[in-house]
Coordinates of C-alpha atoms in Angstrom, one line a residue:
M1 CA -37.7 -36.5 -56.9
D2 CA -36.6 -36.6 -53.3
E3 CA -33.6 -38.8 -52.6
S4 CA -35.2 -40.4 -49.5
F5 CA -38.1 -41.5 -51.6
L6 CA -35.9 -43.1 -54.3
L7 CA -34.0 -44.9 -51.5
M8 CA -37.2 -46.2 -50.1
I9 CA -38.3 -47.6 -53.5
S10 CA -34.9 -49.2 -54.0
N11 CA -35.0 -50.9 -50.6
L12 CA -38.5 -52.3 -51.3
L13 CA -37.4 -53.7 -54.7
H14 CA -34.3 -55.3 -53.2
L15 CA -36.5 -56.8 -50.4
H16 CA -38.9 -58.3 -53.0
N17 CA -36.2 -59.8 -55.1
T18 CA -34.7 -61.4 -52.0
L19 CA -38.0 -63.0 -51.1
D20 CA -39.1 -64.0 -54.7
P21 CA -36.6 -63.4 -57.4
T22 CA -38.9 -64.9 -60.1
T23 CA -41.6 -62.2 -59.8
S24 CA -41.4 -58.5 -60.5
L25 CA -43.3 -55.9 -58.5
L26 CA -43.9 -54.0 -61.7
S27 CA -45.6 -57.0 -63.4
S28 CA -49.1 -58.3 -63.0
P29 CA -48.7 -61.7 -61.3
S30 CA -51.4 -64.3 -62.0
S31 CA -53.1 -65.6 -59.0
S32 CA -55.6 -68.4 -58.6
P33 CA -58.7 -68.1 -56.4
S34 CA -57.2 -70.5 -54.0
S35 CA -54.2 -68.3 -53.4
A36 CA -56.4 -65.7 -51.9
V37 CA -57.0 -67.9 -48.9
S38 CA -53.4 -68.9 -48.3
S39 CA -52.1 -68.6 -44.8
P40 CA -50.2 -65.4 -43.8
S41 CA -47.0 -67.4 -43.5
S42 CA -47.2 -68.5 -47.1
L43 CA -46.9 -64.9 -48.2
L44 CA -43.2 -64.9 -47.5
S45 CA -42.5 -68.0 -49.5
T46 CA -44.7 -67.7 -52.6
S47 CA -45.1 -65.3 -55.5
S48 CA -48.2 -63.9 -53.8
A49 CA -45.8 -61.7 -51.7
A50 CA -46.0 -59.2 -54.5
A51 CA -49.5 -58.1 -53.6
P52 CA -48.8 -56.9 -50.0
L53 CA -45.5 -55.4 -51.0
L54 CA -47.2 -53.5 -53.9
F55 CA -49.9 -52.3 -51.4
F56 CA -47.2 -51.3 -49.0
T57 CA -45.3 -49.4 -51.7
I58 CA -48.5 -47.5 -52.8
A59 CA -49.3 -46.7 -49.2
S60 CA -45.8 -45.4 -48.6
L61 CA -46.0 -43.3 -51.7
L62 CA -49.2 -41.7 -50.6
S63 CA -47.9 -41.1 -47.1
F64 CA -44.8 -39.5 -48.5
I65 CA -46.7 -37.2 -50.8
A66 CA -49.1 -36.1 -47.9
S67 CA -46.2 -35.4 -45.5
S68 CA -44.3 -33.4 -48.1
K69 CA -47.3 -31.1 -48.5
T70 CA -47.7 -30.5 -44.7
K71 CA -46.1 -27.3 -43.5
P72 CA -44.4 -27.3 -40.1
K73 CA -46.6 -25.9 -37.4
P74 CA -45.3 -22.5 -36.3
K75 CA -43.9 -22.3 -32.8
T76 CA -46.1 -20.6 -30.2
P77 CA -44.4 -17.4 -28.9
N78 CA -43.3 -17.6 -25.3
T79 CA -45.9 -15.3 -23.7
N80 CA -44.8 -16.2 -20.2
S81 CA -41.5 -14.5 -20.4
H82 CA -41.0 -11.6 -17.9
S83 CA -37.5 -10.7 -18.9
T84 CA -38.2 -8.5 -22.0
P85 CA -41.3 -6.5 -23.0
L86 CA -43.6 -8.1 -25.5
T87 CA -43.5 -5.5 -28.2
P88 CA -44.0 -5.4 -31.9
S89 CA -41.8 -6.2 -34.9
D90 CA -42.7 -6.9 -38.6
T91 CA -42.9 -10.4 -40.0
S92 CA -39.4 -10.2 -41.5
A93 CA -37.9 -10.0 -38.0
P94 CA -35.3 -12.6 -37.0
P95 CA -36.4 -15.5 -34.8
E96 CA -34.9 -13.9 -31.7
N97 CA -37.3 -11.0 -32.1
A98 CA -40.4 -13.2 -32.1
A99 CA -41.4 -11.9 -28.7
F100 CA -41.8 -8.4 -30.2
S101 CA -44.2 -9.5 -33.0
V102 CA -47.8 -8.4 -33.4
A103 CA -48.8 -12.1 -33.0
A104 CA -47.0 -12.3 -29.6
F105 CA -48.6 -9.0 -28.4
R106 CA -52.0 -10.1 -29.6
A107 CA -51.7 -13.5 -27.9
L108 CA -50.8 -11.9 -24.6
S109 CA -53.4 -9.1 -24.8
T110 CA -56.3 -11.2 -25.9
E111 CA -56.0 -15.0 -25.7
H112 CA -53.5 -15.4 -22.9
I113 CA -54.3 -12.5 -20.6
W114 CA -57.5 -13.8 -19.2
S115 CA -56.0 -17.2 -18.2
L116 CA -53.8 -15.3 -15.7
E117 CA -54.8 -14.4 -12.2
A118 CA -55.4 -10.6 -12.0
P119 CA -52.5 -9.8 -9.7
V120 CA -50.1 -11.8 -11.9
R121 CA -51.5 -10.3 -15.1
D122 CA -51.3 -6.7 -13.9
A123 CA -47.8 -7.1 -12.4
Q124 CA -46.6 -8.5 -15.8
W125 CA -48.3 -5.6 -17.6
R126 CA -46.8 -3.0 -15.3
S127 CA -43.3 -4.5 -15.9
L128 CA -43.9 -4.1 -19.7
Y129 CA -45.9 -0.9 -20.0
G130 CA -45.8 0.9 -16.7
L131 CA -49.4 0.3 -15.8
S132 CA -51.9 -2.5 -15.2
Y133 CA -53.9 -4.1 -17.9
P134 CA -57.3 -2.4 -17.0
V135 CA -55.6 1.1 -17.1
F136 CA -53.8 0.2 -20.4
T137 CA -57.2 -0.7 -22.0
T138 CA -58.6 2.6 -20.7
V139 CA -55.8 4.5 -22.5
V140 CA -56.3 2.5 -25.7
D141 CA -60.1 2.9 -25.7
K142 CA -59.8 6.7 -25.3
L143 CA -57.1 7.1 -28.0
K144 CA -58.3 4.5 -30.5
P145 CA -60.7 6.9 -32.4
H146 CA -57.9 9.4 -32.9
I147 CA -55.3 6.8 -33.9
T148 CA -57.7 5.2 -36.3
A149 CA -58.4 8.6 -37.9
S150 CA -54.7 9.0 -38.5
N151 CA -54.6 6.0 -40.8
L152 CA -51.7 4.5 -38.9
S153 CA -51.0 1.0 -40.4
L154 CA -50.4 -0.4 -36.9
P155 CA -53.3 -1.5 -34.6
S156 CA -54.1 1.1 -32.0
D157 CA -53.4 -1.0 -28.9
Y158 CA -50.1 -2.1 -30.5
A159 CA -49.0 1.5 -31.1
V160 CA -50.0 2.5 -27.6
A161 CA -48.1 -0.5 -26.1
M162 CA -45.0 0.5 -28.1
V163 CA -45.0 4.1 -26.9
L164 CA -45.8 3.2 -23.2
S165 CA -42.9 0.7 -23.3
R166 CA -40.6 3.5 -24.4
L167 CA -41.9 6.0 -21.8
A168 CA -41.8 3.4 -19.0
H169 CA -38.3 2.2 -19.7
G170 CA -36.7 5.2 -21.3
Y171 CA -35.7 3.5 -24.5
S172 CA -34.4 5.6 -27.4
A173 CA -35.9 5.5 -30.8
K174 CA -32.9 3.6 -32.1
T175 CA -33.2 0.9 -29.4
M176 CA -36.9 0.6 -30.1
A177 CA -36.3 0.4 -33.8
A178 CA -33.9 -2.6 -33.3
R179 CA -36.5 -4.4 -31.2
Y180 CA -39.4 -3.7 -33.6
S181 CA -37.5 -4.1 -36.9
L182 CA -38.8 -0.6 -37.8
E183 CA -37.0 2.5 -38.9
P184 CA -36.1 4.9 -36.1
Y185 CA -38.0 7.8 -37.8
L186 CA -41.2 5.7 -37.7
I187 CA -40.7 5.0 -34.0
S188 CA -40.3 8.7 -33.4
K189 CA -43.4 9.5 -35.5
I190 CA -45.6 7.0 -33.6
T191 CA -44.2 8.3 -30.3
N192 CA -44.9 11.9 -31.2
M193 CA -48.5 11.0 -32.3
V194 CA -49.4 9.1 -29.2
T195 CA -47.8 11.6 -26.7
R196 CA -49.5 14.5 -28.6
L197 CA -52.9 12.8 -28.2
L198 CA -52.3 12.2 -24.5
A199 CA -51.2 15.8 -23.9
T200 CA -54.1 17.3 -25.8
K201 CA -57.1 14.9 -26.0
L202 CA -56.8 13.4 -22.5
Y203 CA -55.3 16.4 -20.6
P204 CA -58.7 18.1 -20.1
E205 CA -60.2 14.9 -18.7
F206 CA -57.5 13.9 -16.3
I207 CA -55.8 17.1 -15.3
K208 CA -58.4 19.5 -13.8
I209 CA -58.2 22.5 -11.5
P210 CA -60.4 21.8 -8.4
V211 CA -63.1 24.3 -8.9
S212 CA -66.2 22.4 -7.7
R213 CA -67.1 22.9 -4.1
R214 CA -67.2 19.2 -3.4
R215 CA -63.7 18.6 -4.6
L216 CA -62.4 21.7 -2.9
I217 CA -63.8 20.6 0.4
E218 CA -62.3 17.1 0.0
T219 CA -58.9 18.6 -0.9
T220 CA -58.7 21.3 1.7
Q221 CA -59.8 19.0 4.5
A222 CA -57.2 16.4 3.5
F223 CA -54.5 19.0 3.6
E224 CA -55.7 20.3 6.9
E225 CA -55.4 16.8 8.5
V226 CA -51.7 16.8 7.6
T227 CA -50.8 20.5 8.2
S228 CA -53.5 21.9 10.5
L229 CA -53.7 24.8 8.0
P230 CA -57.1 25.5 6.5
N231 CA -57.9 26.0 2.8
I232 CA -54.8 24.6 1.2
C233 CA -55.9 23.3 -2.3
G234 CA -52.6 22.3 -3.8
A235 CA -48.8 22.4 -3.7
I236 CA -46.6 23.8 -6.5
D237 CA -43.1 23.0 -7.5
G238 CA -40.8 23.0 -10.5
S239 CA -38.5 20.3 -11.7
P240 CA -35.9 20.3 -14.4
I241 CA -36.3 17.5 -17.0
K242 CA -32.9 16.5 -18.3
I243 CA -32.9 16.5 -22.1
R244 CA -30.3 14.7 -24.3
N245 CA -31.0 15.8 -27.8
L246 CA -30.1 19.5 -28.2
K247 CA -29.5 20.4 -31.8
N248 CA -26.7 22.7 -32.9
D249 CA -29.1 25.7 -33.2
D250 CA -30.3 25.0 -29.6
R251 CA -26.7 24.7 -28.3
N252 CA -26.1 28.3 -29.3
G253 CA -28.3 29.2 -26.3
E254 CA -27.2 26.2 -24.2
N255 CA -26.8 28.3 -21.1
L256 CA -30.5 28.9 -21.1
Y257 CA -31.1 25.2 -20.8
Q258 CA -28.4 24.6 -18.1
C259 CA -30.4 24.1 -14.9
K260 CA -29.2 24.8 -11.3
F261 CA -28.1 21.1 -11.1
G262 CA -25.7 21.5 -14.0
F263 CA -27.3 19.6 -16.8
P264 CA -29.3 20.7 -19.9
S265 CA -33.0 20.6 -19.3
V266 CA -36.5 22.0 -19.8
L267 CA -38.4 23.2 -16.7
M268 CA -41.6 21.4 -15.6
Q269 CA -44.1 23.1 -13.3
V270 CA -46.8 21.1 -11.6
V271 CA -49.5 21.6 -8.9
A272 CA -50.6 18.5 -7.0
D273 CA -53.4 17.7 -4.6
H274 CA -53.3 15.6 -1.4
K275 CA -53.5 12.4 -3.5
K276 CA -50.4 13.4 -5.5
V277 CA -52.6 14.0 -8.5
F278 CA -51.6 16.9 -10.7
W279 CA -54.2 19.4 -11.3
D280 CA -52.1 21.8 -13.4
V281 CA -49.0 21.2 -15.6
C282 CA -46.9 23.8 -17.4
V283 CA -43.8 23.2 -19.6
K284 CA -42.9 26.4 -21.4
V285 CA -39.3 27.5 -20.6
P286 CA -35.7 26.2 -20.7
G287 CA -34.2 24.7 -17.6
G288 CA -32.1 27.7 -16.8
T289 CA -35.2 29.7 -16.0
D290 CA -36.1 30.2 -12.3
D291 CA -39.4 28.9 -10.8
A292 CA -40.9 32.3 -10.2
M293 CA -40.5 33.4 -13.8
H294 CA -41.9 30.1 -15.1
F295 CA -44.9 30.5 -12.8
R296 CA -45.5 34.0 -14.0
D297 CA -45.5 32.8 -17.6
S298 CA -48.1 30.1 -16.9
L299 CA -51.8 30.1 -17.7
L300 CA -52.6 29.4 -14.1
Y301 CA -50.9 32.6 -12.9
N302 CA -52.7 34.7 -15.5
R303 CA -56.0 33.2 -14.5
L304 CA -55.4 33.8 -10.8
V305 CA -54.2 37.4 -11.3
S306 CA -57.0 38.3 -13.6
A307 CA -59.6 36.7 -11.3
D308 CA -60.6 34.4 -14.1
L309 CA -60.2 31.5 -11.7
V310 CA -62.1 32.1 -8.4
W311 CA -62.4 29.5 -5.6
E312 CA -65.7 30.1 -3.9
K313 CA -64.8 28.4 -0.6
V314 CA -64.0 31.3 1.8
I315 CA -63.1 31.0 5.5
N316 CA -62.6 33.7 8.1
V317 CA -59.3 33.7 10.0
R318 CA -58.8 36.5 12.5
G319 CA -61.0 38.9 10.5
H320 CA -59.4 38.0 7.2
H321 CA -61.3 36.4 4.3
V322 CA -59.0 33.5 3.2
R323 CA -59.8 31.8 -0.1
P324 CA -58.2 28.4 -1.1
F325 CA -54.5 28.9 -1.7
V326 CA -51.5 27.0 -3.1
V327 CA -48.3 26.4 -1.1
G328 CA -44.8 26.5 -2.4
D329 CA -41.2 27.1 -1.3
W330 CA -39.4 30.4 -1.1
C331 CA -38.5 30.2 -4.8
Y332 CA -42.0 31.5 -5.5
P333 CA -43.4 34.9 -4.7
L334 CA -45.7 35.4 -1.7
L335 CA -49.1 36.3 -3.0
S336 CA -52.7 36.1 -1.7
F337 CA -53.2 32.9 -3.6
L338 CA -49.7 31.4 -3.1
M339 CA -48.3 31.0 0.5
T340 CA -44.6 30.6 1.0
P341 CA -42.5 30.2 4.1
F342 CA -41.5 33.2 6.3
S343 CA -37.8 32.1 6.3
P344 CA -35.8 29.5 4.5
N345 CA -33.6 28.9 7.6
G346 CA -36.0 29.0 10.6
S347 CA -35.1 32.5 11.8
G348 CA -38.7 33.7 12.3
T349 CA -40.8 33.9 15.5
P350 CA -42.1 30.7 17.1
A351 CA -45.5 31.2 15.3
Q352 CA -43.8 31.8 12.0
N353 CA -41.5 28.8 12.3
L354 CA -44.4 26.6 13.2
F355 CA -46.3 27.8 10.1
D356 CA -43.2 27.2 7.9
G357 CA -42.9 23.6 9.2
M358 CA -46.6 22.8 8.5
L359 CA -46.5 24.5 5.1
M360 CA -43.5 22.4 4.1
K361 CA -45.4 19.3 5.2
G362 CA -48.2 20.3 2.7
R363 CA -45.6 21.0 0.0
S364 CA -44.1 17.5 0.4
V365 CA -47.0 16.0 -1.6
V366 CA -45.8 17.6 -4.8
V367 CA -42.2 16.6 -4.2
E368 CA -43.4 13.0 -3.8
A369 CA -45.7 13.3 -6.9
I370 CA -42.7 14.4 -9.0
G371 CA -40.6 11.5 -7.6
L372 CA -43.4 9.1 -8.6
L373 CA -43.7 10.6 -12.0
K374 CA -40.0 10.1 -12.8
A375 CA -40.0 6.7 -11.3
R376 CA -42.9 5.4 -13.3
W377 CA -41.9 7.0 -16.6
K378 CA -38.1 6.7 -16.7
I379 CA -37.9 8.6 -20.0
L380 CA -38.2 11.7 -17.9
Q381 CA -34.9 10.9 -16.1
D382 CA -33.0 11.5 -19.4
L383 CA -35.4 12.7 -22.1
N384 CA -34.4 11.3 -25.5
V385 CA -36.8 13.1 -27.8
G386 CA -36.4 16.2 -29.9
L387 CA -36.6 19.5 -28.1
N388 CA -39.8 20.5 -30.0
H389 CA -41.5 17.4 -28.7
A390 CA -40.2 17.5 -25.1
P391 CA -43.2 19.5 -23.6
Q392 CA -45.8 17.2 -25.0
T393 CA -43.9 14.1 -23.9
I394 CA -43.6 15.5 -20.3
V395 CA -47.3 16.4 -20.2
A396 CA -48.3 13.0 -21.6
C397 CA -46.4 11.3 -18.8
C398 CA -48.2 13.6 -16.3
V399 CA -51.5 12.5 -17.7
L400 CA -50.5 8.8 -17.4
H401 CA -49.3 9.5 -13.8
N402 CA -52.8 10.8 -12.9
L403 CA -54.4 7.7 -14.5
C404 CA -52.2 5.6 -12.3
Q405 CA -53.0 7.6 -9.1
V406 CA -56.7 7.6 -9.7
A407 CA -56.7 3.9 -10.4
R408 CA -54.6 3.4 -7.2
E409 CA -51.8 1.7 -9.0
P410 CA -48.9 0.6 -6.7
E411 CA -46.4 3.4 -6.1
P412 CA -42.8 2.6 -7.1
E413 CA -39.8 3.7 -5.1
I414 CA -39.7 7.5 -5.4
W415 CA -37.0 9.0 -7.7
K416 CA -34.9 11.3 -5.6
E417 CA -34.2 14.8 -6.9
P418 CA -30.9 16.6 -6.0
D419 CA -31.0 18.9 -3.0
E420 CA -32.4 22.3 -4.1
N421 CA -30.8 25.6 -3.1
G422 CA -33.0 28.5 -4.2
F423 CA -33.2 32.1 -3.4
P424 CA -36.3 34.0 -2.3
A425 CA -38.3 35.3 -5.2
R426 CA -38.5 39.1 -5.6
V427 CA -42.0 40.7 -6.0
L428 CA -42.8 42.5 -9.2
E429 CA -44.4 45.9 -9.2
S430 CA -47.6 44.5 -10.7
E431 CA -47.8 42.0 -7.9
K432 CA -47.5 44.3 -4.9
S433 CA -51.2 44.4 -4.0
F434 CA -51.3 40.6 -4.1
H435 CA -48.1 40.5 -2.0
Y436 CA -49.4 42.8 0.7
L437 CA -52.6 40.9 1.1
G438 CA -50.7 37.6 1.1
N439 CA -48.4 38.9 3.8
S440 CA -51.4 39.8 6.0
L441 CA -53.1 36.4 5.4
R442 CA -49.9 34.5 6.1
Q443 CA -49.4 36.2 9.5
A444 CA -53.0 35.6 10.4
L445 CA -52.7 32.0 9.5
A446 CA -49.5 31.6 11.5
D447 CA -50.9 33.3 14.6
D448 CA -54.1 31.2 14.5
L449 CA -52.2 28.0 14.0
H450 CA -49.8 28.8 16.9
Q451 CA -52.7 29.6 19.2
R452 CA -54.7 26.5 18.3
L453 CA -51.8 24.1 18.7
S454 CA -50.5 25.8 21.9
S455 CA -53.8 25.5 23.6
R456 CA -54.0 21.7 23.2

């Protein structure tokens, strides 16, 4: 029996004996009918004091038993904290990890979320998962059927939140495992599953080549407002993604991964439109590969060369039929569908130098898009996944970037790439017909641009 309860009984017995030593609480005192109507003050000076004391004892006993069966109410997780992400952990996690529990995430995402003003709610969600709550729910809704089919023991929104937190903050699997009270291999497994779904199931929906006439007109007109050059439909650039986890087998060819900036990487190629939305992404080669070679190895290049991809919007410039084209720097070959500058150092004619300046204005959108991509998804600043999973992780981040751009999410401060010093790409024998046509089109565009701007 509990010591506090025994002490209470002992004190009550001692009190009773002090008040009436001739009567025992454990006996059945005789009482006359008249004693039932005694004044309250007489209860302290007569043997009738046993009755209220016995009643008090029984009441105390019942109260003690009831309180001993009542479990302490669990503490409500602090869902208003902005300092650390509210991410999952299992029920055996230590108290300091309560903010990472399923209950905490569920409270924030369902019960608590609608009590917040939308700007506060979305700002909090961006700080945790890199995007606002409505965009987050869009991702979950689209991935939920695939995650459910995988028989993952975690809820779908919970798994997506965990992976987005890792992508947005660049956490390693080991760091996430400590926060979630899960094994690192399980964190990696869930990350691989969600990024693979983003890179395959959502890619066709959110990364699309602008082939419809309406989208082509919108894109080319927007570029023309900035550059005064007609029929630009996108800007292309490559960017090395620093990679941390090169295994011993990979290190045998480490020079292949060493990029021009001096760190091991894989090469990402993207094409962006005027809204800094990617409409093509390719990650196929080590970081030591040059941009031109990567471009030639891409599906986009093969489709353009084989005429599988044809843009129907055609304009006439000084007797030349100009279809929509992509702009890039001098690291790419000059082709009929890819315009590059005349000179990297401004040594051309006035018309050529004017064309180069305007072309680089158009190209700036893809540079900014890459800077936004790496700013939003910090894992791309120092990729900490296995080399085999690097491409899908990069593509998954590109899909999420497009979601943010389409939803007009606030743009963070752009991640600055190191200054690039490339060499003009050489033209392959198989490309000469495209190069000759591209050279004629470029000169016609430059002369037309110079005439139009000079006459203003």
